[in-house]
Amino acid sequence: WNTPTLQCLDIAGRLKHLGVTLVPPDAEKHTLAQCDLGVTEADFAIPDSGTLGLLSGPEKPRAVSLLPAVHLALLTPAALRPDLHQVFAEAQHHGYLILITGPSRTADIELTLTLGVHGPRELYVWILESPGE
């Protein structure tokens, strides 16, 4: 994503320095699905349930959190909310709200647990003390 917090942390520059090939967030969905990592910023987080809330828009496409094999969500304390009621109240005038509680799980196929059938296989959340630290 291209958010102020991610820019302040120079996430793109740090990944390039490590030799990572970057794909723009507005790339074709097939291209994003081939990516190993999608990096986003959580707009909301509910500690009791471990739920993340991401608001999507032109600079924050949903596909970045849904298509790559691994999703890394960066979270600041300002995103913490007490419950879903608060999240819904704040998100009601935005386009899309994605609620994430971890990788999808299913045991529909021969009763074998499978992760990431409908989204990333892994989710990591990094909690930042303050943007730029």
CSV table of N, CA and C in Angstrom, one decimal:
chain,number,residue,atom,x,y,z
A,1,TRP,N,0.8,-1.2,0.0
A,1,TRP,CA,0.0,0.0,0.0
A,1,TRP,C,0.9,1.2,0.0
A,2,ASN,N,0.3,2.3,-0.3
A,2,ASN,CA,1.0,3.6,-0.3
A,2,ASN,C,0.4,4.6,0.7
A,3,THR,N,0.5,4.2,2.0
A,3,THR,CA,-0.1,5.0,3.0
A,3,THR,C,1.1,5.9,3.7
A,4,PRO,N,0.7,7.0,4.3
A,4,PRO,CA,1.7,7.8,5.0
A,4,PRO,C,2.6,7.0,5.9
A,5,THR,N,2.0,6.1,6.7
A,5,THR,CA,2.8,5.4,7.7
A,5,THR,C,3.8,4.5,7.0
A,6,LEU,N,3.4,3.8,5.9
A,6,LEU,CA,4.3,2.9,5.2
A,6,LEU,C,5.4,3.7,4.5
A,7,GLN,N,5.0,4.9,4.0
A,7,GLN,CA,6.0,5.8,3.4
A,7,GLN,C,7.0,6.3,4.5
A,8,CYS,N,6.5,6.7,5.6
A,8,CYS,CA,7.4,7.2,6.7
A,8,CYS,C,8.4,6.1,7.1
A,9,LEU,N,7.9,4.9,7.2
A,9,LEU,CA,8.8,3.8,7.5
A,9,LEU,C,9.7,3.3,6.4
A,10,ASP,N,9.5,3.9,5.2
A,10,ASP,CA,10.3,3.5,4.0
A,10,ASP,C,10.3,2.0,3.8
A,11,ILE,N,9.1,1.4,3.9
A,11,ILE,CA,9.0,0.0,3.7
A,11,ILE,C,9.5,-0.4,2.3
A,12,ALA,N,9.0,0.3,1.3
A,12,ALA,CA,9.4,0.0,-0.1
A,12,ALA,C,11.0,0.0,-0.3
A,13,GLY,N,11.6,1.1,0.3
A,13,GLY,CA,13.0,1.2,0.2
A,13,GLY,C,13.8,0.1,0.9
A,14,ARG,N,13.3,-0.2,2.0
A,14,ARG,CA,13.9,-1.3,2.8
A,14,ARG,C,13.8,-2.6,2.1
A,15,LEU,N,12.7,-2.9,1.5
A,15,LEU,CA,12.5,-4.2,0.8
A,15,LEU,C,13.4,-4.2,-0.5
A,16,LYS,N,13.5,-3.1,-1.2
A,16,LYS,CA,14.3,-3.0,-2.4
A,16,LYS,C,15.8,-3.2,-2.0
A,17,HIS,N,16.2,-2.6,-0.9
A,17,HIS,CA,17.6,-2.8,-0.4
A,17,HIS,C,17.9,-4.3,-0.1
A,18,LEU,N,16.9,-5.0,0.3
A,18,LEU,CA,17.1,-6.5,0.6
A,18,LEU,C,17.0,-7.3,-0.7
A,19,GLY,N,16.8,-6.6,-1.8
A,19,GLY,CA,16.7,-7.3,-3.1
A,19,GLY,C,15.4,-7.9,-3.5
A,20,VAL,N,14.3,-7.4,-2.8
A,20,VAL,CA,13.0,-7.8,-3.1
A,20,VAL,C,12.5,-7.1,-4.3
A,21,THR,N,11.9,-7.8,-5.3
A,21,THR,CA,11.2,-7.1,-6.4
A,21,THR,C,9.8,-6.7,-6.0
A,22,LEU,N,9.6,-5.4,-6.2
A,22,LEU,CA,8.3,-4.8,-5.8
A,22,LEU,C,7.3,-4.8,-6.9
A,23,VAL,N,6.1,-5.1,-6.6
A,23,VAL,CA,5.0,-5.1,-7.5
A,23,VAL,C,4.0,-4.0,-7.0
A,24,PRO,N,3.6,-3.1,-7.9
A,24,PRO,CA,2.7,-2.0,-7.4
A,24,PRO,C,1.4,-2.5,-6.9
A,25,PRO,N,0.8,-1.9,-5.9
A,25,PRO,CA,-0.5,-2.4,-5.4
A,25,PRO,C,-1.6,-2.4,-6.4
A,26,ASP,N,-1.5,-1.6,-7.4
A,26,ASP,CA,-2.6,-1.6,-8.4
A,26,ASP,C,-2.4,-2.5,-9.6
A,27,ALA,N,-1.4,-3.4,-9.4
A,27,ALA,CA,-1.1,-4.4,-10.5
A,27,ALA,C,-2.3,-5.3,-10.7
A,28,GLU,N,-2.3,-6.0,-11.9
A,28,GLU,CA,-3.4,-6.9,-12.2
A,28,GLU,C,-3.5,-8.0,-11.1
A,29,LYS,N,-4.7,-8.5,-10.9
A,29,LYS,CA,-4.9,-9.4,-9.8
A,29,LYS,C,-4.1,-10.7,-10.0
A,30,HIS,N,-4.0,-11.2,-11.2
A,30,HIS,CA,-3.2,-12.4,-11.4
A,30,HIS,C,-1.7,-12.2,-11.0
A,31,THR,N,-1.2,-11.0,-11.2
A,31,THR,CA,0.2,-10.7,-10.8
A,31,THR,C,0.3,-10.6,-9.3
A,32,LEU,N,-0.7,-10.0,-8.6
A,32,LEU,CA,-0.7,-9.9,-7.2
A,32,LEU,C,-0.8,-11.3,-6.6
A,33,ALA,N,-1.5,-12.2,-7.2
A,33,ALA,CA,-1.7,-13.6,-6.7
A,33,ALA,C,-0.4,-14.4,-6.7
A,34,GLN,N,0.5,-14.0,-7.6
A,34,GLN,CA,1.8,-14.6,-7.7
A,34,GLN,C,2.8,-14.1,-6.7
A,35,CYS,N,2.5,-13.0,-6.0
A,35,CYS,CA,3.4,-12.4,-5.0
A,35,CYS,C,3.5,-13.3,-3.8
A,36,ASP,N,4.7,-13.2,-3.2
A,36,ASP,CA,5.0,-13.9,-1.9
A,36,ASP,C,4.4,-13.1,-0.7
A,37,LEU,N,4.4,-11.8,-0.8
A,37,LEU,CA,4.1,-11.0,0.4
A,37,LEU,C,3.3,-9.8,0.0
A,38,GLY,N,2.2,-9.5,0.8
A,38,GLY,CA,1.5,-8.3,0.6
A,38,GLY,C,1.6,-7.5,1.9
A,39,VAL,N,1.9,-6.2,1.9
A,39,VAL,CA,2.1,-5.4,3.1
A,39,VAL,C,1.0,-4.4,3.1
A,40,THR,N,0.3,-4.3,4.2
A,40,THR,CA,-0.7,-3.3,4.4
A,40,THR,C,-0.6,-2.7,5.8
A,41,GLU,N,-1.5,-1.8,6.1
A,41,GLU,CA,-1.6,-1.1,7.4
A,41,GLU,C,-3.0,-1.3,7.9
A,42,ALA,N,-3.1,-1.8,9.1
A,42,ALA,CA,-4.4,-2.0,9.7
A,42,ALA,C,-5.0,-0.7,10.1
A,43,ASP,N,-6.2,-0.4,9.7
A,43,ASP,CA,-6.9,0.8,10.1
A,43,ASP,C,-7.6,0.6,11.5
A,44,PHE,N,-7.9,-0.6,11.8
A,44,PHE,CA,-8.6,-1.0,13.1
A,44,PHE,C,-8.0,-2.3,13.6
A,45,ALA,N,-8.1,-2.5,14.9
A,45,ALA,CA,-7.7,-3.7,15.5
A,45,ALA,C,-8.5,-3.9,16.8
A,46,ILE,N,-9.1,-5.1,17.0
A,46,ILE,CA,-9.9,-5.4,18.2
A,46,ILE,C,-9.1,-6.4,19.0
A,47,PRO,N,-8.4,-6.0,20.0
A,47,PRO,CA,-7.6,-6.9,20.8
A,47,PRO,C,-8.3,-8.2,21.3
A,48,ASP,N,-9.5,-8.0,21.8
A,48,ASP,CA,-10.2,-9.2,22.4
A,48,ASP,C,-10.4,-10.3,21.4
A,49,SER,N,-10.6,-10.0,20.2
A,49,SER,CA,-10.9,-11.1,19.2
A,49,SER,C,-9.7,-11.3,18.2
A,50,GLY,N,-8.7,-10.4,18.3
A,50,GLY,CA,-7.6,-10.5,17.3
A,50,GLY,C,-8.0,-10.1,15.9
A,51,THR,N,-9.0,-9.4,15.8
A,51,THR,CA,-9.6,-9.0,14.4
A,51,THR,C,-8.9,-7.7,13.9
A,52,LEU,N,-8.5,-7.7,12.7
A,52,LEU,CA,-8.0,-6.5,12.0
A,52,LEU,C,-9.0,-6.0,11.1
A,53,GLY,N,-9.1,-4.7,10.9
A,53,GLY,CA,-10.0,-4.1,10.0
A,53,GLY,C,-9.2,-3.2,9.0
A,54,LEU,N,-9.4,-3.4,7.7
A,54,LEU,CA,-8.7,-2.7,6.7
A,54,LEU,C,-9.7,-2.0,5.8
A,55,LEU,N,-9.6,-0.7,5.7
A,55,LEU,CA,-10.4,0.1,4.8
A,55,LEU,C,-9.7,0.1,3.4
A,56,SER,N,-10.4,-0.2,2.4
A,56,SER,CA,-9.7,-0.2,1.0
A,56,SER,C,-10.2,1.0,0.2
A,57,GLY,N,-9.4,1.4,-0.7
A,57,GLY,CA,-9.6,2.5,-1.6
A,57,GLY,C,-8.6,2.5,-2.7
A,58,PRO,N,-8.5,3.5,-3.5
A,58,PRO,CA,-7.6,3.5,-4.7
A,58,PRO,C,-6.1,3.3,-4.2
A,59,GLU,N,-5.7,3.9,-3.1
A,59,GLU,CA,-4.3,3.8,-2.7
A,59,GLU,C,-4.1,2.5,-1.8
A,60,LYS,N,-5.2,1.9,-1.5
A,60,LYS,CA,-5.2,0.7,-0.6
A,60,LYS,C,-6.1,-0.4,-1.1
A,61,PRO,N,-5.7,-1.0,-2.3
A,61,PRO,CA,-6.5,-2.0,-2.9
A,61,PRO,C,-6.6,-3.3,-2.0
A,62,ARG,N,-7.9,-3.9,-2.0
A,62,ARG,CA,-8.2,-5.1,-1.2
A,62,ARG,C,-7.3,-6.2,-1.6
A,63,ALA,N,-6.9,-6.3,-2.8
A,63,ALA,CA,-6.2,-7.5,-3.3
A,63,ALA,C,-4.9,-7.7,-2.7
A,64,VAL,N,-4.2,-6.6,-2.2
A,64,VAL,CA,-2.9,-6.7,-1.5
A,64,VAL,C,-3.0,-7.6,-0.3
A,65,SER,N,-4.1,-7.5,0.4
A,65,SER,CA,-4.3,-8.3,1.7
A,65,SER,C,-4.9,-9.7,1.4
A,66,LEU,N,-5.4,-9.9,0.2
A,66,LEU,CA,-6.2,-11.1,0.0
A,66,LEU,C,-5.5,-12.1,-1.0
A,67,LEU,N,-4.6,-11.6,-1.9
A,67,LEU,CA,-4.0,-12.5,-2.9
A,67,LEU,C,-2.6,-13.1,-2.6
A,68,PRO,N,-1.7,-12.3,-2.1
A,68,PRO,CA,-0.4,-12.9,-1.9
A,68,PRO,C,-0.4,-14.0,-0.9
A,69,ALA,N,0.6,-14.9,-0.9
A,69,ALA,CA,0.7,-16.0,0.0
A,69,ALA,C,0.8,-15.7,1.4
A,70,VAL,N,1.5,-14.5,1.7
A,70,VAL,CA,1.7,-14.1,3.1
A,70,VAL,C,1.2,-12.6,3.2
A,71,HIS,N,0.5,-12.3,4.2
A,71,HIS,CA,0.0,-11.0,4.5
A,71,HIS,C,0.7,-10.4,5.7
A,72,LEU,N,1.4,-9.3,5.6
A,72,LEU,CA,2.0,-8.6,6.7
A,72,LEU,C,1.2,-7.3,7.0
A,73,ALA,N,0.5,-7.2,8.1
A,73,ALA,CA,-0.2,-6.0,8.5
A,73,ALA,C,0.5,-5.2,9.6
A,74,LEU,N,0.8,-4.0,9.3
A,74,LEU,CA,1.4,-3.1,10.3
A,74,LEU,C,0.3,-2.4,11.1
A,75,LEU,N,0.5,-2.3,12.4
A,75,LEU,CA,-0.5,-1.8,13.3
A,75,LEU,C,0.1,-0.8,14.3
A,76,THR,N,-0.6,0.3,14.4
A,76,THR,CA,-0.2,1.3,15.4
A,76,THR,C,-1.2,1.3,16.6
A,77,PRO,N,-0.8,1.7,17.8
A,77,PRO,CA,-1.8,1.7,18.9
A,77,PRO,C,-3.0,2.6,18.6
A,78,ALA,N,-2.9,3.6,17.7
A,78,ALA,CA,-4.1,4.4,17.3
A,78,ALA,C,-5.2,3.6,16.6
A,79,ALA,N,-4.8,2.5,16.1
A,79,ALA,CA,-5.8,1.6,15.4
A,79,ALA,C,-6.7,0.8,16.4
A,80,LEU,N,-6.3,0.7,17.6
A,80,LEU,CA,-7.0,-0.2,18.6
A,80,LEU,C,-8.4,0.4,18.9
A,81,ARG,N,-9.4,-0.5,18.8
A,81,ARG,CA,-10.8,-0.2,19.1
A,81,ARG,C,-11.3,-1.2,20.1
A,82,PRO,N,-12.3,-0.8,20.9
A,82,PRO,CA,-12.9,-1.8,21.9
A,82,PRO,C,-13.7,-2.9,21.3
A,83,ASP,N,-14.4,-2.6,20.2
A,83,ASP,CA,-15.4,-3.7,19.7
A,83,ASP,C,-15.7,-3.3,18.2
A,84,LEU,N,-16.5,-4.3,17.6
A,84,LEU,CA,-16.9,-4.1,16.2
A,84,LEU,C,-17.9,-2.9,16.1
A,85,HIS,N,-18.7,-2.6,17.1
A,85,HIS,CA,-19.6,-1.5,17.0
A,85,HIS,C,-18.8,-0.2,16.7
A,86,GLN,N,-17.7,0.0,17.4
A,86,GLN,CA,-16.9,1.2,17.1
A,86,GLN,C,-16.3,1.2,15.7
A,87,VAL,N,-15.8,0.0,15.3
A,87,VAL,CA,-15.3,-0.1,13.9
A,87,VAL,C,-16.3,0.2,12.9
A,88,PHE,N,-17.5,-0.4,13.0
A,88,PHE,CA,-18.6,-0.2,12.0
A,88,PHE,C,-19.0,1.3,12.0
A,89,ALA,N,-19.1,1.9,13.2
A,89,ALA,CA,-19.5,3.3,13.2
A,89,ALA,C,-18.5,4.2,12.5
A,90,GLU,N,-17.2,3.9,12.6
A,90,GLU,CA,-16.1,4.7,11.9
A,90,GLU,C,-16.0,4.4,10.5
A,91,ALA,N,-16.3,3.1,10.1
A,91,ALA,CA,-16.1,2.7,8.7
A,91,ALA,C,-17.3,2.9,7.8
A,92,GLN,N,-18.4,3.3,8.4
A,92,GLN,CA,-19.7,3.3,7.6
A,92,GLN,C,-19.7,4.2,6.3
A,93,HIS,N,-18.8,5.2,6.3
A,93,HIS,CA,-18.8,6.1,5.1
A,93,HIS,C,-17.7,5.8,4.2
A,94,HIS,N,-17.0,4.7,4.3
A,94,HIS,CA,-15.9,4.2,3.5
A,94,HIS,C,-16.4,3.2,2.5
A,95,GLY,N,-15.6,2.9,1.5
A,95,GLY,CA,-16.0,1.9,0.5
A,95,GLY,C,-16.1,0.5,1.0
A,96,TYR,N,-15.0,-0.1,1.2
A,96,TYR,CA,-15.0,-1.5,1.7
A,96,TYR,C,-14.3,-1.6,3.0
A,97,LEU,N,-14.8,-2.5,3.9
A,97,LEU,CA,-14.1,-2.8,5.1
A,97,LEU,C,-13.8,-4.3,5.1
A,98,ILE,N,-12.6,-4.7,5.2
A,98,ILE,CA,-12.2,-6.1,5.3
A,98,ILE,C,-11.9,-6.4,6.7
A,99,LEU,N,-12.5,-7.5,7.2
A,99,LEU,CA,-12.2,-8.0,8.6
A,99,LEU,C,-11.4,-9.2,8.5
A,100,ILE,N,-10.3,-9.3,9.2
A,100,ILE,CA,-9.3,-10.4,9.1
A,100,ILE,C,-9.1,-10.9,10.5
A,101,THR,N,-9.2,-12.2,10.6
A,101,THR,CA,-8.9,-12.9,11.9
A,101,THR,C,-7.8,-14.0,11.7
A,102,GLY,N,-7.2,-14.1,10.5
A,102,GLY,CA,-6.2,-15.0,10.3
A,102,GLY,C,-6.4,-15.7,9.0
A,103,PRO,N,-5.5,-16.7,8.7
A,103,PRO,CA,-5.7,-17.4,7.4
A,103,PRO,C,-7.0,-18.2,7.4
A,104,SER,N,-7.6,-18.4,6.2
A,104,SER,CA,-8.8,-19.2,6.1
A,104,SER,C,-8.4,-20.6,6.4
A,105,ARG,N,-9.4,-21.3,7.0
A,105,ARG,CA,-9.2,-22.8,7.3
A,105,ARG,C,-10.4,-23.5,6.8
A,106,THR,N,-10.1,-24.7,6.3
A,106,THR,CA,-11.2,-25.5,5.9
A,106,THR,C,-10.8,-27.0,6.0
A,107,ALA,N,-11.7,-27.8,6.3
A,107,ALA,CA,-11.5,-29.3,6.3
A,107,ALA,C,-12.5,-30.0,5.4
A,108,ASP,N,-13.0,-29.3,4.4
A,108,ASP,CA,-14.0,-29.8,3.5
A,108,ASP,C,-13.5,-30.9,2.6
A,109,ILE,N,-12.2,-30.8,2.3
A,109,ILE,CA,-11.6,-31.8,1.4
A,109,ILE,C,-11.1,-33.0,2.1
A,110,GLU,N,-11.8,-34.1,2.1
A,110,GLU,CA,-11.4,-35.3,2.8
A,110,GLU,C,-11.1,-35.1,4.3
A,111,LEU,N,-11.7,-34.1,4.9
A,111,LEU,CA,-11.6,-33.8,6.3
A,111,LEU,C,-10.1,-33.5,6.7
A,112,THR,N,-9.3,-33.0,5.7
A,112,THR,CA,-8.0,-32.6,6.0
A,112,THR,C,-7.9,-31.1,6.1
A,113,LEU,N,-7.4,-30.6,7.2
A,113,LEU,CA,-7.3,-29.2,7.5
A,113,LEU,C,-6.3,-28.6,6.4
A,114,THR,N,-6.9,-27.5,5.8
A,114,THR,CA,-6.1,-26.8,4.8
A,114,THR,C,-6.2,-25.3,5.1
A,115,LEU,N,-5.0,-24.7,5.1
A,115,LEU,CA,-4.9,-23.2,5.3
A,115,LEU,C,-4.8,-22.5,4.0
A,116,GLY,N,-5.4,-21.2,4.0
A,116,GLY,CA,-5.1,-20.3,2.9
A,116,GLY,C,-5.8,-20.7,1.6
A,117,VAL,N,-6.9,-21.4,1.7
A,117,VAL,CA,-7.7,-21.7,0.5
A,117,VAL,C,-8.3,-20.5,-0.1
A,118,HIS,N,-8.8,-19.6,0.8
A,118,HIS,CA,-9.5,-18.4,0.4
A,118,HIS,C,-8.7,-17.1,0.9
A,119,GLY,N,-7.5,-17.1,0.5
A,119,GLY,CA,-6.7,-15.9,0.9
A,119,GLY,C,-5.3,-16.4,1.3
A,120,PRO,N,-4.5,-15.5,2.0
A,120,PRO,CA,-3.1,-15.8,2.3
A,120,PRO,C,-3.0,-17.1,3.2
A,121,ARG,N,-1.9,-17.8,3.1
A,121,ARG,CA,-1.7,-19.0,4.0
A,121,ARG,C,-1.2,-18.5,5.4
A,122,GLU,N,-0.6,-17.4,5.4
A,122,GLU,CA,0.0,-16.9,6.7
A,122,GLU,C,-0.3,-15.4,6.9
A,123,LEU,N,-0.6,-15.0,8.1
A,123,LEU,CA,-0.8,-13.6,8.5
A,123,LEU,C,0.2,-13.3,9.6
A,124,TYR,N,0.9,-12.2,9.4
A,124,TYR,CA,1.7,-11.6,10.5
A,124,TYR,C,1.3,-10.2,10.8
A,125,VAL,N,1.3,-9.8,12.0
A,125,VAL,CA,0.9,-8.5,12.5
A,125,VAL,C,2.1,-7.9,13.3
A,126,TRP,N,2.6,-6.8,12.8
A,126,TRP,CA,3.7,-6.1,13.5
A,126,TRP,C,3.1,-4.9,14.2
A,127,ILE,N,3.2,-4.8,15.5
A,127,ILE,CA,2.7,-3.7,16.2
A,127,ILE,C,3.8,-2.7,16.4
A,128,LEU,N,3.6,-1.5,15.9
A,128,LEU,CA,4.5,-0.4,16.0
A,128,LEU,C,4.2,0.5,17.2
A,129,GLU,N,5.2,1.0,17.9
A,129,GLU,CA,5.0,1.9,19.0
A,129,GLU,C,4.5,3.2,18.4
A,130,SER,N,5.2,3.7,17.4
A,130,SER,CA,4.8,5.0,16.8
A,130,SER,C,5.4,5.0,15.3
A,131,PRO,N,4.7,5.5,14.4
A,131,PRO,CA,5.2,5.5,13.0
A,131,PRO,C,6.6,6.2,13.0
A,132,GLY,N,7.5,5.6,12.3
A,132,GLY,CA,8.8,6.2,12.1
A,132,GLY,C,9.8,5.8,13.1
A,133,GLU,N,9.5,5.1,14.2
A,133,GLU,CA,10.5,4.7,15.2
A,133,GLU,C,11.2,3.5,14.8
